[in-house]
Amino acid sequence: NSPDSIQSTYNNRGQIYEAKGDLDKALEDYTKGIEAMPNPTFSGYRYFKQVLHRNRAELYLQKE
C-alpha cells in the first residue's frame, strides 16, 4: 500500500485501458494515481506523479 506502488498500479492499469482504446477508464486511473499522493516529498513519488500527469495530458490531446 505504499504511495509509489499505488501510483504505479494506476499508471499501469491506465496504460492497459489506453491500449485497449478505453480512454475514459484510462483517464480515471491516471487521475486516481495523481490523487493518491497530492504532495509527494520523496523523489520517487514525484516521478510517478509526473508520469501520470504526462500520460493524462497525452490522453486529453488524443480525445480532442
PDB file of C-alpha atoms in Angstrom, residues 6-7 9-17 23-35 52 56:
ATOM      1  CA  ILE A   6      -0.430   2.674  -5.749  1.00  0.00           C
ATOM      2  CA  GLN A   7       0.622   5.292  -8.293  1.00  0.00           C
ATOM      3  CA  THR A   9      -0.588   0.391 -10.312  1.00  0.00           C
ATOM      4  CA  TYR A  10      -2.916   3.142 -11.523  1.00  0.00           C
ATOM      5  CA  ASN A  11      -0.412   4.122 -14.197  1.00  0.00           C
ATOM      6  CA  ASN A  12      -0.010   0.550 -15.455  1.00  0.00           C
ATOM      7  CA  ARG A  13      -3.739  -0.101 -15.488  1.00  0.00           C
ATOM      8  CA  GLY A  14      -4.316   3.233 -17.237  1.00  0.00           C
ATOM      9  CA  GLN A  15      -1.859   2.224 -19.932  1.00  0.00           C
ATOM     10  CA  ILE A  16      -3.703  -1.057 -20.426  1.00  0.00           C
ATOM     11  CA  TYR A  17      -7.032   0.746 -20.783  1.00  0.00           C
ATOM     12  CA  LEU A  23      -9.679   6.350 -22.893  1.00  0.00           C
ATOM     13  CA  ASP A  24     -12.248   7.297 -20.249  1.00  0.00           C
ATOM     14  CA  LYS A  25     -11.177   4.498 -17.905  1.00  0.00           C
ATOM     15  CA  ALA A  26      -7.526   5.309 -18.589  1.00  0.00           C
ATOM     16  CA  LEU A  27      -8.154   8.938 -17.608  1.00  0.00           C
ATOM     17  CA  GLU A  28      -9.888   7.803 -14.429  1.00  0.00           C
ATOM     18  CA  ASP A  29      -6.915   5.680 -13.410  1.00  0.00           C
ATOM     19  CA  TYR A  30      -4.344   8.356 -14.216  1.00  0.00           C
ATOM     20  CA  THR A  31      -6.346  10.844 -12.150  1.00  0.00           C
ATOM     21  CA  LYS A  32      -6.709   8.411  -9.219  1.00  0.00           C
ATOM     22  CA  GLY A  33      -2.970   7.833  -9.297  1.00  0.00           C
ATOM     23  CA  ILE A  34      -2.322  11.577  -9.163  1.00  0.00           C
ATOM     24  CA  GLU A  35      -4.747  11.983  -6.278  1.00  0.00           C
ATOM     25  CA  LEU A  52       0.738  10.190 -14.518  1.00  0.00           C
ATOM     26  CA  ARG A  56      -3.202  12.112 -18.704  1.00  0.00           C
TER      27      ARG A  56
END
